[in-house]
Amino acid sequence: MAKLEEPTDVPALSNSGALPDELAYLITAFLPISPIDERSKAFLTLSAFCQGVRKSSSNQGTDIDPNTEALARAFGPPIVTRLADTDENELLASVSFLTALFQVDWRSAASIFQQDGVLESIMDSVDLSPSEHLARSVAQLLSQAIGHKPCRDVLSPQSIKWLDFTSQNSSDQNTHTAATTALIKLSKGYAFDNTEAVGDAVGNVQTRAGNQKDEDLAASMKTVIVSGGDETSMSDAVEGLAYLSIDPIIKEKLSRDTVFLKRLFSLVPRRQTTASGFVDAPTTLGLGVLSIVSNLCTYRPRLTEEQRQVEKLRKMTSASKANENSSILDDDDHVKARIRRAVDVGVLNIFALVIRSNTAGVRALTAKTLLSIVEEQDTRGKVLQSGGVKVLMHIIKYGMPFSQQSSGSTSPQALDATTLDAIQALAKLAITSSPIQVFGPNEGAMYDAIRPFSFMLQCSSSTLLQRFESMMALTNLSSQTIETATRIAKSDGLLQKVELLLLEDHTLVRRAAMELICNLIAGSDEVFERYGGANNPSATKSKLQIIFALSDVDDLPTRLAASGAVATLTSAPSACAVIISLQSDKHCVFPVLAQLIDPSAVNRDASEEENLETHPGLVHRAIISARNIFLGVSDKGLLIKLTKEAIEAGLQQALMNFVKTQGEKVDAGILRPAVEVLQVLMDES
């Protein structure tokens, strides 16, 4: 269907507050018999008119405001007048227009719906003119109204009984589906409101729809979807399941029905060009399908320790066995299984919908669901194959700020949850696959990913996990090319943030920060100079002290990264000079190098922890560092002083032990520098 342009010449409210004569036709424009194109244009006109009225004031609260009252005064009289008529067309016009108004401006529609006598007139109309067309329109109107708490509060027992009867007895699929969806929304709405039942009829429906009948309602909606029907009935059925699939028992059953899932996924509009050359726009049907998929695939929120204790207390006070069973069906293992089943039947094909949509809801559901799907490494390859990176980058593009933060800002602008979800999902993909597999051979795509990862790392609303994963992704990217590492290093504020995270208590976060710094030292001249001491030896000394400290922590990957950074930096005489100064001031360099080569050669107090494990990579890095440090000293007096300190620290003994025990087993590239530095130490001692 060609994209319709929003009208630009819509008249404003008249001075009397009545609906302008030019817009009077809108009241009858939404009749079921009206052509689709005319209804689409009417929706655009109605939307433009309501927006124009609301733009006249900044009061946009949830309570009744002057603009809502103005719209209700304009639309209320023609609606009420037609509801009092006995002609079916007039009744249909009134009901269908109010339904459309709920979709465009629900506050004004709810205001009219709550007026005295309106609901009674609506229900009387189906008694006076019990046609299928009118019954279907009333069911659709009630379904729209029930989605809003103010309207639920005024529902009468008569309207609920009518919905219940129509749901079970109507022979028209559209009417049956609309009434059933209304009951589902009513049940879930009251559960959400957490209020007492308003009257016996409400209590009865809550009992029927909220307990033993939920599965029956879900089965009914599944039947509509599998058997097929027109877009109206399918949309209602999908909307009903979107509400019901919040329940763990129902989402588990839905995920096990392969036929249903395939049919559900096929409802998402494909990329098709019409004869007029326009691409079909995503419909509300696609949004409903995404809602169901999100409910099936999303993990429960990760709770803090305090939140876990509160949840534990809540479960202890709950006597419901059903709640306990439902909770089990929503644990991580069940979610993983549901994701695998959904992926196996083609769920990944539906996410291309987001590329053709400017809808915030579509982007939010897609980002949230893909984040859950890529949680397991087994599914990440399939996400890459299905074009998941393109989808995520599309979402990220909408959520990223257009410009960098101002010079006075200490961190990037805050990112919304949707953008953070998309960046985190992209980071997970970039962590476990090579940059070429993720972004393709075009380096421009890799460069485009740097800024989002940098923003997530520095964003104040990011979690520690998101910061960790952004560093891991950047580390992988920085290993691709020197240009990529250079661009990462030049990201505003990134290095300062990573250096702060070197001091983080969490082992994995500290490790990720050190690994990123190590890669940037090797790949970026700017970072190499920052840590190499050429420009600011004083600042460099404090940075190197931290790196030497991390070379001696009880975490092998962190030690490998830190000692690797030291080995790389010692290729620069300026860095060696700073390291020698650090050794002279703090006496912390040689003990660390000795520990890396042979922990048994280091004298430790009985109160200290046991020796750290050794590793060929640590040995190689320490030997190269020691060789570069000692062979670069030309001052005889300084060399004698350093030799004495190396002997006292156990470095000479560690080198001797290595040459004696490992000399015949290692590569000459390691043995030769070890012998060279050992020769210097022995000559001076």
XYZ file of C-alpha atoms in Angstrom:
685
model
C 0.000 0.000 0.000
C 1.413 3.397 -0.921
C 2.459 5.580 1.952
C -0.165 8.227 2.682
C 1.018 11.749 3.386
C -0.333 13.391 6.542
C -2.685 16.257 5.687
C -1.238 19.729 6.178
C -4.418 21.784 5.870
C -6.558 20.279 8.645
C -8.863 22.933 10.172
C -8.673 23.807 13.861
C -11.459 23.758 16.422
C -14.175 26.336 15.863
C -14.674 29.144 18.371
C -17.678 27.334 19.816
C -15.621 24.190 20.366
C -17.709 22.194 17.911
C -16.251 19.921 15.285
C -15.489 21.951 12.125
C -17.942 21.335 9.307
C -15.068 20.293 7.041
C -14.371 17.346 9.388
C -17.945 16.213 10.007
C -17.448 13.456 7.454
C -14.975 11.762 9.802
C -17.820 10.465 11.976
C -18.960 8.180 9.167
C -15.551 7.558 7.570
C -14.729 4.484 9.664
C -17.754 2.340 8.806
C -16.784 -1.276 8.070
C -18.067 -0.880 4.510
C -15.790 2.126 3.822
C -12.887 1.439 1.416
C -9.528 0.833 3.129
C -7.905 3.798 1.393
C -10.608 6.159 2.630
C -10.295 4.854 6.183
C -6.506 5.276 6.040
C -6.855 8.892 4.929
C -9.462 9.461 7.633
C -7.074 8.109 10.271
C -4.383 10.536 9.107
C -6.779 13.468 9.156
C -8.130 12.546 12.593
C -4.593 12.151 13.933
C -3.497 15.504 12.508
C -6.545 17.244 13.992
C -5.986 15.774 17.482
C -2.288 16.607 17.399
C -3.055 20.137 16.331
C -5.386 20.625 19.286
C -2.884 19.156 21.738
C 0.007 21.263 20.441
C -1.883 24.337 21.573
C -0.971 23.512 25.189
C 1.896 21.828 27.024
C -0.400 20.112 29.509
C 0.000 16.471 28.463
C -0.667 14.708 31.773
C -2.630 11.528 32.266
C -5.446 13.375 34.036
C -8.148 15.232 32.146
C -6.571 18.341 30.693
C -8.087 21.248 28.714
C -7.115 19.718 25.378
C -8.731 16.403 26.221
C -11.874 18.226 27.280
C -11.828 20.246 24.063
C -11.563 17.118 21.919
C -14.283 15.394 23.955
C -16.594 18.407 23.452
C -15.931 18.311 19.717
C -16.444 14.589 19.175
C -18.834 13.763 22.014
C -22.098 15.271 20.712
C -22.090 13.591 17.271
C -21.218 10.285 18.917
C -23.897 10.518 21.601
C -26.516 11.705 19.123
C -25.974 8.710 16.847
C -25.965 6.287 19.776
C -29.499 7.450 20.575
C -30.634 6.659 17.029
C -32.336 3.388 16.086
C -30.861 3.225 12.599
C -28.124 0.585 12.421
C -25.883 2.665 10.140
C -25.977 5.567 12.576
C -25.115 3.224 15.457
C -22.319 1.657 13.440
C -20.907 5.063 12.548
C -20.853 6.151 16.180
C -19.262 2.937 17.503
C -16.673 2.621 14.719
C -15.633 6.269 15.053
C -15.160 5.967 18.835
C -13.064 2.833 18.209
C -10.883 4.802 15.778
C -10.561 7.670 18.256
C -9.247 5.252 20.897
C -6.455 4.313 18.478
C -5.577 7.948 17.736
C -6.190 9.803 21.027
C -7.242 7.453 23.785
C -7.630 10.143 26.462
C -10.389 11.983 24.630
C -11.996 8.672 23.631
C -11.920 7.489 27.243
C -13.431 10.783 28.383
C -16.378 10.250 26.035
C -16.648 6.560 26.964
C -16.937 7.492 30.662
C -19.750 10.008 30.126
C -23.061 9.110 31.738
C -25.197 6.907 29.556
C -22.613 6.270 26.799
C -21.766 2.692 27.788
C -25.439 1.924 28.435
C -26.345 3.238 25.000
C -23.627 1.143 23.386
C -24.874 -2.025 25.065
C -28.519 -1.149 24.329
C -27.612 -0.801 20.643
C -26.688 -4.476 20.314
C -29.975 -5.415 21.970
C -32.026 -3.168 19.705
C -30.151 -4.050 16.522
C -28.486 -7.436 17.062
C -26.721 -7.613 13.693
C -23.350 -9.280 13.270
C -21.791 -6.066 11.937
C -22.818 -4.086 14.991
C -21.891 -6.874 17.428
C -18.417 -7.060 15.880
C -17.963 -3.274 16.078
C -19.093 -3.152 19.715
C -16.736 -6.011 20.625
C -13.862 -4.169 18.953
C -14.771 -0.940 20.748
C -14.887 -2.657 24.142
C -11.562 -4.335 23.387
C -10.001 -0.927 22.721
C -11.568 0.655 25.804
C -10.635 -2.172 28.176
C -6.977 -1.533 27.413
C -7.169 1.627 29.552
C -7.756 1.623 33.299
C -10.225 4.558 33.425
C -12.505 2.637 31.062
C -12.136 -0.648 32.947
C -13.302 1.133 36.067
C -16.694 2.022 34.517
C -17.471 -1.320 32.877
C -20.919 -2.572 33.728
C -21.899 -6.165 34.529
C -24.107 -6.061 31.435
C -21.152 -5.336 29.123
C -18.998 -8.069 30.665
C -21.783 -10.649 30.446
C -22.345 -9.704 26.832
C -18.646 -10.153 26.017
C -18.644 -13.503 27.789
C -21.712 -14.706 25.878
C -20.466 -13.388 22.519
C -17.058 -14.970 22.984
C -18.581 -18.397 23.485
C -21.532 -18.256 21.090
C -20.798 -15.999 18.152
C -20.585 -17.811 14.817
C -18.649 -14.939 13.236
C -14.907 -15.386 13.638
C -14.151 -11.665 13.804
C -16.778 -11.046 16.477
C -15.707 -14.088 18.487
C -12.045 -13.077 18.322
C -12.695 -9.448 19.262
C -14.864 -10.450 22.260
C -12.322 -13.033 23.417
C -9.483 -10.522 23.124
C -11.514 -8.051 25.186
C -11.985 -10.667 27.930
C -8.269 -11.437 27.920
C -7.378 -7.754 28.225
C -9.955 -7.373 30.977
C -8.498 -10.248 32.982
C -4.903 -9.119 32.593
C -5.880 -5.503 33.138
C -7.501 -6.204 36.471
C -4.563 -8.357 37.491
C -2.276 -5.452 36.644
C -4.435 -2.946 38.477
C -4.357 -5.226 41.513
C -7.781 -4.006 42.543
C -10.834 -5.666 44.012
C -13.405 -6.927 41.511
C -15.950 -4.283 40.585
C -19.146 -6.231 41.012
C -19.872 -9.936 40.823
C -19.755 -10.081 37.036
C -16.220 -8.747 36.993
C -15.177 -11.248 39.623
C -16.688 -14.101 37.636
C -14.893 -13.105 34.453
C -11.650 -12.625 36.333
C -11.983 -16.134 37.707
C -12.816 -17.618 34.332
C -10.198 -15.731 32.304
C -7.497 -15.565 34.920
C -7.317 -19.129 36.114
C -8.573 -22.285 34.509
C -9.776 -20.601 31.325
C -6.576 -18.861 30.280
C -5.367 -21.957 28.447
C -8.725 -22.339 26.720
C -8.624 -18.728 25.573
C -5.091 -19.225 24.286
C -6.143 -22.352 22.420
C -8.996 -20.421 20.849
C -6.658 -17.664 19.664
C -4.181 -20.242 18.352
C -6.943 -21.839 16.306
C -7.777 -18.508 14.685
C -4.125 -17.930 13.745
C -3.453 -21.440 12.433
C -6.698 -21.657 10.461
C -6.234 -18.204 8.976
C -8.691 -15.386 8.456
C -8.851 -11.749 7.513
C -6.431 -9.204 8.942
C -8.911 -7.956 11.553
C -9.453 -11.333 13.208
C -5.752 -12.179 12.977
C -4.788 -8.870 14.599
C -7.240 -9.447 17.441
C -6.013 -13.009 17.958
C -2.368 -11.912 17.989
C -3.196 -9.100 20.418
C -4.945 -11.551 22.735
C -1.977 -13.921 22.699
C 0.376 -11.010 23.324
C -1.436 -10.505 26.634
C -1.747 -14.204 27.462
C 1.855 -15.126 26.593
C 3.075 -13.211 29.613
C 1.977 -16.262 31.609
C 4.823 -18.849 31.854
C 2.497 -21.837 31.412
C 0.994 -20.445 28.218
C 4.278 -19.275 26.741
C 5.715 -22.744 27.307
C 2.791 -24.370 25.483
C 2.957 -21.888 22.622
C 6.660 -22.503 22.138
C 6.099 -26.242 21.763
C 3.546 -25.882 18.957
C 5.689 -25.849 15.809
C 2.740 -25.460 13.431
C 1.502 -22.436 15.350
C 4.956 -20.810 15.491
C 5.517 -21.173 11.754
C 2.118 -19.672 11.021
C 2.688 -16.868 13.542
C 6.039 -15.901 12.040
C 4.545 -15.915 8.542
C 2.184 -13.105 9.593
C 5.030 -10.590 9.732
C 4.815 -8.569 6.495
C 7.567 -9.317 4.013
C 9.399 -6.764 1.932
C 7.159 -6.461 -1.091
C 6.906 -3.633 -3.567
C 3.465 -2.704 -4.772
C 2.542 -1.742 -8.316
C 2.860 1.901 -7.342
C 6.475 1.378 -6.329
C 6.017 1.733 -2.567
C 7.128 -0.824 -0.005
C 4.411 -2.278 2.201
C 4.665 -0.717 5.642
C 4.732 -2.905 8.781
C 1.311 -3.255 10.377
C 0.170 -3.591 13.966
C 0.069 -7.313 13.234
C 3.852 -7.360 13.035
C 4.139 -5.511 16.335
C 1.828 -8.050 17.968
C 3.900 -10.963 16.680
C 7.052 -9.315 18.043
C 5.326 -8.922 21.422
C 4.568 -12.648 21.574
C 8.101 -13.572 20.493
C 9.544 -11.212 23.091
C 7.442 -12.846 25.808
C 8.596 -16.307 24.720
C 12.302 -15.480 24.489
C 13.077 -12.855 27.116
C 14.941 -13.864 30.263
C 13.834 -12.697 33.661
C 15.661 -9.556 34.854
C 18.909 -10.242 36.677
C 18.243 -9.339 40.300
C 20.639 -7.705 42.699
C 21.377 -9.459 45.982
C 18.870 -7.248 47.786
C 16.202 -7.928 45.154
C 16.839 -11.683 45.415
C 16.261 -11.577 49.161
C 12.988 -9.683 48.687
C 11.882 -12.209 46.057
C 12.764 -15.063 48.410
C 10.637 -13.552 51.160
C 7.760 -13.057 48.727
C 7.871 -16.727 47.729
C 7.955 -17.805 51.369
C 4.773 -15.871 52.068
C 3.022 -17.201 48.966
C 1.015 -20.363 49.413
C 0.332 -20.810 45.711
C 1.850 -23.927 44.198
C 0.820 -22.693 40.745
C 2.970 -19.585 41.162
C 5.932 -21.775 42.087
C 5.459 -23.967 39.011
C 5.047 -20.903 36.790
C 8.265 -19.467 38.157
C 10.116 -22.658 37.268
C 8.826 -22.448 33.694
C 10.399 -19.009 33.426
C 13.874 -19.982 34.643
C 16.915 -19.684 32.382
C 16.863 -23.306 31.216
C 13.258 -23.091 30.016
C 13.892 -19.757 28.287
C 16.924 -21.231 26.500
C 14.829 -24.159 25.309
C 12.079 -21.829 24.042
C 14.645 -19.748 22.174
C 16.106 -22.843 20.496
C 12.665 -23.986 19.374
C 11.807 -20.542 18.028
C 15.114 -20.243 16.176
C 14.653 -23.695 14.655
C 11.346 -22.688 13.055
C 12.537 -19.363 11.655
C 12.008 -16.625 14.230
C 15.158 -14.807 13.079
C 13.517 -13.976 9.754
C 10.951 -11.674 11.344
C 13.396 -9.103 12.705
C 14.003 -7.518 9.314
C 10.660 -5.840 10.021
C 12.500 -3.255 12.094
C 14.453 -2.000 9.086
C 11.207 -1.044 7.384
C 9.690 0.532 10.482
C 10.090 3.869 12.234
C 8.113 2.549 15.202
C 9.779 2.818 18.599
C 7.827 -0.214 19.832
C 9.142 -2.424 17.020
C 12.716 -1.321 17.701
C 12.384 -1.878 21.453
C 10.928 -5.390 21.135
C 13.465 -6.384 18.474
C 16.458 -5.200 20.523
C 15.190 -6.840 23.697
C 14.463 -10.156 21.984
C 17.715 -10.325 20.021
C 19.639 -9.607 23.214
C 18.038 -12.673 24.789
C 18.621 -14.816 21.697
C 22.364 -14.031 21.514
C 22.789 -14.800 25.209
C 23.662 -18.368 24.178
C 26.759 -18.672 21.989
C 25.187 -21.518 20.011
C 22.640 -19.163 18.421
C 25.001 -16.306 17.579
C 26.166 -17.792 14.301
C 22.567 -18.104 13.117
C 21.881 -14.505 14.082
C 24.880 -13.414 11.995
C 23.689 -15.483 9.038
C 20.181 -14.003 9.212
C 21.417 -10.403 8.997
C 21.081 -9.685 12.702
C 23.984 -7.202 12.693
C 22.253 -5.040 10.083
C 19.086 -5.036 12.193
C 20.965 -4.092 15.362
C 22.947 -1.338 13.655
C 19.671 0.078 12.329
C 18.264 0.268 15.864
C 21.503 1.745 17.207
C 21.491 4.435 14.508
C 18.114 5.690 15.748
C 19.181 5.777 19.392
C 22.671 7.264 19.191
C 23.089 11.019 19.830
C 23.922 12.996 16.702
C 26.932 14.714 18.250
C 29.560 13.987 20.834
C 29.155 15.349 24.331
C 30.007 18.954 25.012
C 33.458 19.871 26.248
C 32.146 20.411 29.764
C 30.564 16.971 29.985
C 32.341 14.134 31.756
C 30.449 11.301 30.083
C 28.427 10.678 26.927
C 24.749 11.469 26.806
C 22.489 8.871 28.378
C 21.226 6.110 26.111
C 17.724 4.674 26.329
C 17.114 1.018 27.195
C 16.385 0.054 23.588
C 19.704 1.408 22.324
C 21.631 -0.183 25.185
C 19.967 -3.545 24.475
C 20.926 -3.323 20.797
C 24.530 -2.302 21.527
C 24.891 -5.066 24.108
C 23.550 -7.663 21.670
C 26.008 -6.423 19.028
C 28.822 -6.580 21.586
C 28.037 -10.209 22.387
C 28.278 -11.036 18.678
C 31.559 -9.111 18.359
C 33.090 -10.887 21.349
C 32.789 -14.467 20.113
C 33.307 -13.982 16.355
C 36.020 -12.303 14.338
C 35.315 -8.726 13.252
C 35.151 -9.841 9.623
C 32.486 -12.447 10.446
C 30.434 -9.846 12.280
C 30.878 -6.730 10.162
C 32.088 -8.126 6.860
C 35.240 -7.133 4.965
C 34.243 -3.459 4.859
C 36.293 -1.730 7.564
C 33.841 1.163 7.548
C 31.269 -1.054 9.284
C 33.825 -1.836 12.001
C 34.564 1.856 12.471
C 30.825 2.543 12.802
C 30.614 0.112 15.732
C 33.337 1.838 17.757
C 31.235 4.816 18.833
C 28.271 2.767 20.153
C 30.608 0.488 22.126
C 32.408 3.536 23.516
C 29.104 5.135 24.520
C 27.904 1.984 26.283
C 31.219 1.770 28.127
C 30.945 5.327 29.427
C 27.162 5.767 29.735
C 26.041 6.410 33.310
C 23.024 4.126 32.887
C 25.096 1.158 31.680
C 25.410 -1.861 33.945
C 28.784 -3.319 34.890
C 28.058 -6.258 32.569
C 27.426 -3.902 29.646
C 30.693 -2.082 30.307
C 32.532 -5.374 30.511
C 31.079 -6.582 27.228
C 31.784 -3.303 25.461
C 35.457 -3.589 26.452
C 35.589 -7.184 25.255
C 34.100 -6.190 21.907
C 36.501 -3.259 21.541
C 39.424 -5.538 22.390
C 38.425 -7.876 19.585
C 38.021 -4.964 17.171
C 41.356 -3.419 18.155
C 43.163 -6.586 17.115
C 41.912 -6.303 13.541
C 44.008 -3.440 12.140
C 46.232 -0.622 13.373
C 43.724 1.894 12.020
C 40.904 0.315 14.023
C 42.982 0.390 17.218
C 43.897 4.021 16.557
C 40.261 5.024 16.099
C 39.291 3.251 19.321
C 42.064 5.030 21.205
C 40.859 8.402 19.935
C 37.271 7.908 21.152
C 36.457 10.752 23.527
C 36.867 9.745 27.152
C 37.375 6.052 26.423
C 40.931 5.636 27.708
C 40.181 7.478 30.942
C 37.190 5.220 31.595
C 39.127 2.043 30.851
C 41.950 3.145 33.144
C 39.453 3.656 35.958
C 38.119 0.145 35.394
C 41.663 -1.222 35.840
C 41.020 -0.569 39.540
C 37.645 -2.376 39.561
C 37.241 -5.090 42.214
C 35.493 -7.452 39.810
C 38.147 -9.754 38.333
C 36.571 -10.100 34.882
C 36.008 -6.364 34.465
C 39.570 -5.600 35.540
C 40.835 -8.267 33.140
C 38.853 -6.879 30.209
C 40.189 -3.377 30.877
C 43.776 -4.635 30.977
C 43.369 -6.667 27.787
C 41.975 -3.637 25.946
C 44.832 -1.428 27.172
C 47.338 -4.092 26.089
C 45.883 -4.227 22.571
C 45.796 -0.451 22.265
C 49.414 -0.136 23.404
C 50.386 -2.554 20.647
C 48.146 -1.039 17.975
C 47.979 2.691 18.652
C 50.979 5.043 18.607
C 49.034 7.486 20.755
C 48.474 4.961 23.541
C 52.032 3.651 23.243
C 53.316 7.181 23.822
C 50.840 7.676 26.671
C 52.336 4.694 28.501
C 55.853 4.973 27.057
C 56.852 8.047 29.046
C 58.083 10.154 26.163
C 55.934 13.176 26.984
C 55.050 12.931 30.687
C 57.295 10.579 32.691
C 55.577 11.422 35.980
C 52.100 10.433 34.748
C 53.531 7.401 32.978
C 55.142 6.127 36.183
C 51.788 5.909 37.985
C 50.228 4.110 35.016
C 53.087 1.609 34.819
C 52.900 0.998 38.557
C 49.296 -0.136 38.096
C 50.256 -2.389 35.189
C 53.060 -4.015 37.214
C 50.609 -4.527 40.068
C 48.210 -6.247 37.668
C 51.071 -8.453 36.481
C 51.092 -9.898 39.998
C 47.376 -10.565 40.612
C 45.835 -13.983 41.034
C 44.279 -14.121 37.567
C 46.303 -15.594 34.713
C 44.636 -13.758 31.770
C 45.080 -10.421 33.562
C 48.745 -11.180 34.235
C 49.277 -12.185 30.607
C 47.756 -8.937 29.360
C 49.607 -6.730 31.855
C 52.997 -8.403 31.333
C 52.400 -8.283 27.577
C 51.876 -4.532 27.803
C 55.137 -4.190 29.762
C 57.076 -6.275 27.231
C 55.756 -4.124 24.392
C 56.549 -0.858 26.167
C 60.125 -1.835 27.055
C 60.988 -1.637 23.373
C 61.039 2.140 23.947
C 64.039 3.586 25.862
C 61.774 6.223 27.423
C 59.547 3.523 28.929
C 62.594 1.646 30.247
C 63.810 4.832 31.917
C 60.465 5.254 33.685
C 60.463 1.588 34.739
C 63.975 1.938 36.196
C 62.826 5.025 38.094
C 59.841 3.046 39.374
C 62.135 0.247 40.532
C 64.400 2.721 42.318
C 61.470 4.404 44.095
C 59.119 1.495 44.822
C 61.302 -1.619 44.328
C 58.318 -3.321 42.723
C 59.540 -4.102 39.200
C 62.165 -6.822 39.620
C 60.178 -8.891 42.162
C 57.285 -9.005 39.698
C 59.536 -10.050 36.785
C 61.134 -12.754 38.946
C 57.702 -13.986 40.019
C 56.602 -14.243 36.377
C 59.680 -16.304 35.410
C 59.978 -18.612 38.444
C 57.826 -18.024 41.532
C 60.034 -20.324 43.625
C 62.973 -17.905 43.268
C 61.134 -15.124 45.062
C 61.443 -14.807 48.822
C 57.982 -14.352 50.296
C 56.930 -13.934 53.896
C 55.088 -16.819 55.482
C 52.038 -14.581 55.791
C 51.877 -14.024 52.028
C 49.779 -16.123 49.691
C 51.196 -19.148 47.958
C 53.190 -18.585 44.777
C 51.130 -17.724 41.715
C 50.986 -20.199 38.862
C 53.482 -19.819 36.047
C 52.865 -19.946 32.324
C 55.136 -19.993 29.232
C 53.589 -16.723 28.081
C 54.389 -15.035 31.383
C 57.969 -16.318 31.291
C 58.510 -15.069 27.742
C 57.090 -11.622 28.495
C 59.148 -11.208 31.671
C 62.395 -12.277 29.980
C 61.890 -9.860 27.087
C 61.117 -7.060 29.546
C 64.198 -7.800 31.684
C 66.423 -8.030 28.608
C 65.194 -4.662 27.242
C 65.599 -2.955 30.610
C 69.156 -4.121 31.354
C 70.598 -3.952 27.851
C 69.417 -0.377 27.519
C 71.407 0.875 30.558
C 74.642 2.587 29.574
C 75.507 4.130 32.968
C 77.939 1.739 34.720
C 77.046 2.874 38.219
C 73.315 2.537 37.589
C 73.816 -0.919 36.077
C 75.691 -2.107 39.186
C 72.924 -0.737 41.403
C 70.205 -2.432 39.338
C 72.104 -5.704 39.307
C 72.277 -5.716 43.089
C 68.532 -5.066 43.317
C 67.832 -7.810 40.753
C 69.797 -10.322 42.799
C 68.020 -9.302 46.004
C 64.635 -9.595 44.275
C 65.421 -13.126 43.022
C 65.443 -12.139 39.348
C 68.921 -13.501 38.707
C 68.042 -16.779 40.430
C 64.814 -17.053 38.444
C 66.727 -16.634 35.175
C 69.326 -19.198 36.224
C 66.618 -21.707 37.170
C 64.926 -21.173 33.826
C 68.096 -21.664 31.791
C 69.072 -24.774 33.741
C 65.681 -26.504 33.745
C 64.007 -25.246 30.585
C 66.918 -24.305 28.314
C 66.683 -27.395 26.122
C 62.878 -27.344 25.939
C 62.184 -23.805 24.785
C 62.594 -21.916 21.551
C 65.786 -20.011 20.938
C 63.747 -16.835 20.743
C 63.130 -17.152 24.480
C 66.416 -18.732 25.544
C 68.682 -16.187 23.822
C 67.341 -13.052 25.606
C 67.353 -14.952 28.896
C 71.031 -15.763 28.466
C 71.774 -12.178 27.410
C 70.271 -10.596 30.496
C 71.733 -13.276 32.742
C 75.198 -12.551 31.306
C 74.814 -8.858 32.157
C 73.779 -9.656 35.717
C 76.607 -12.108 36.276
C 79.201 -9.756 34.798
C 78.183 -6.916 37.078
C 77.818 -9.109 40.170
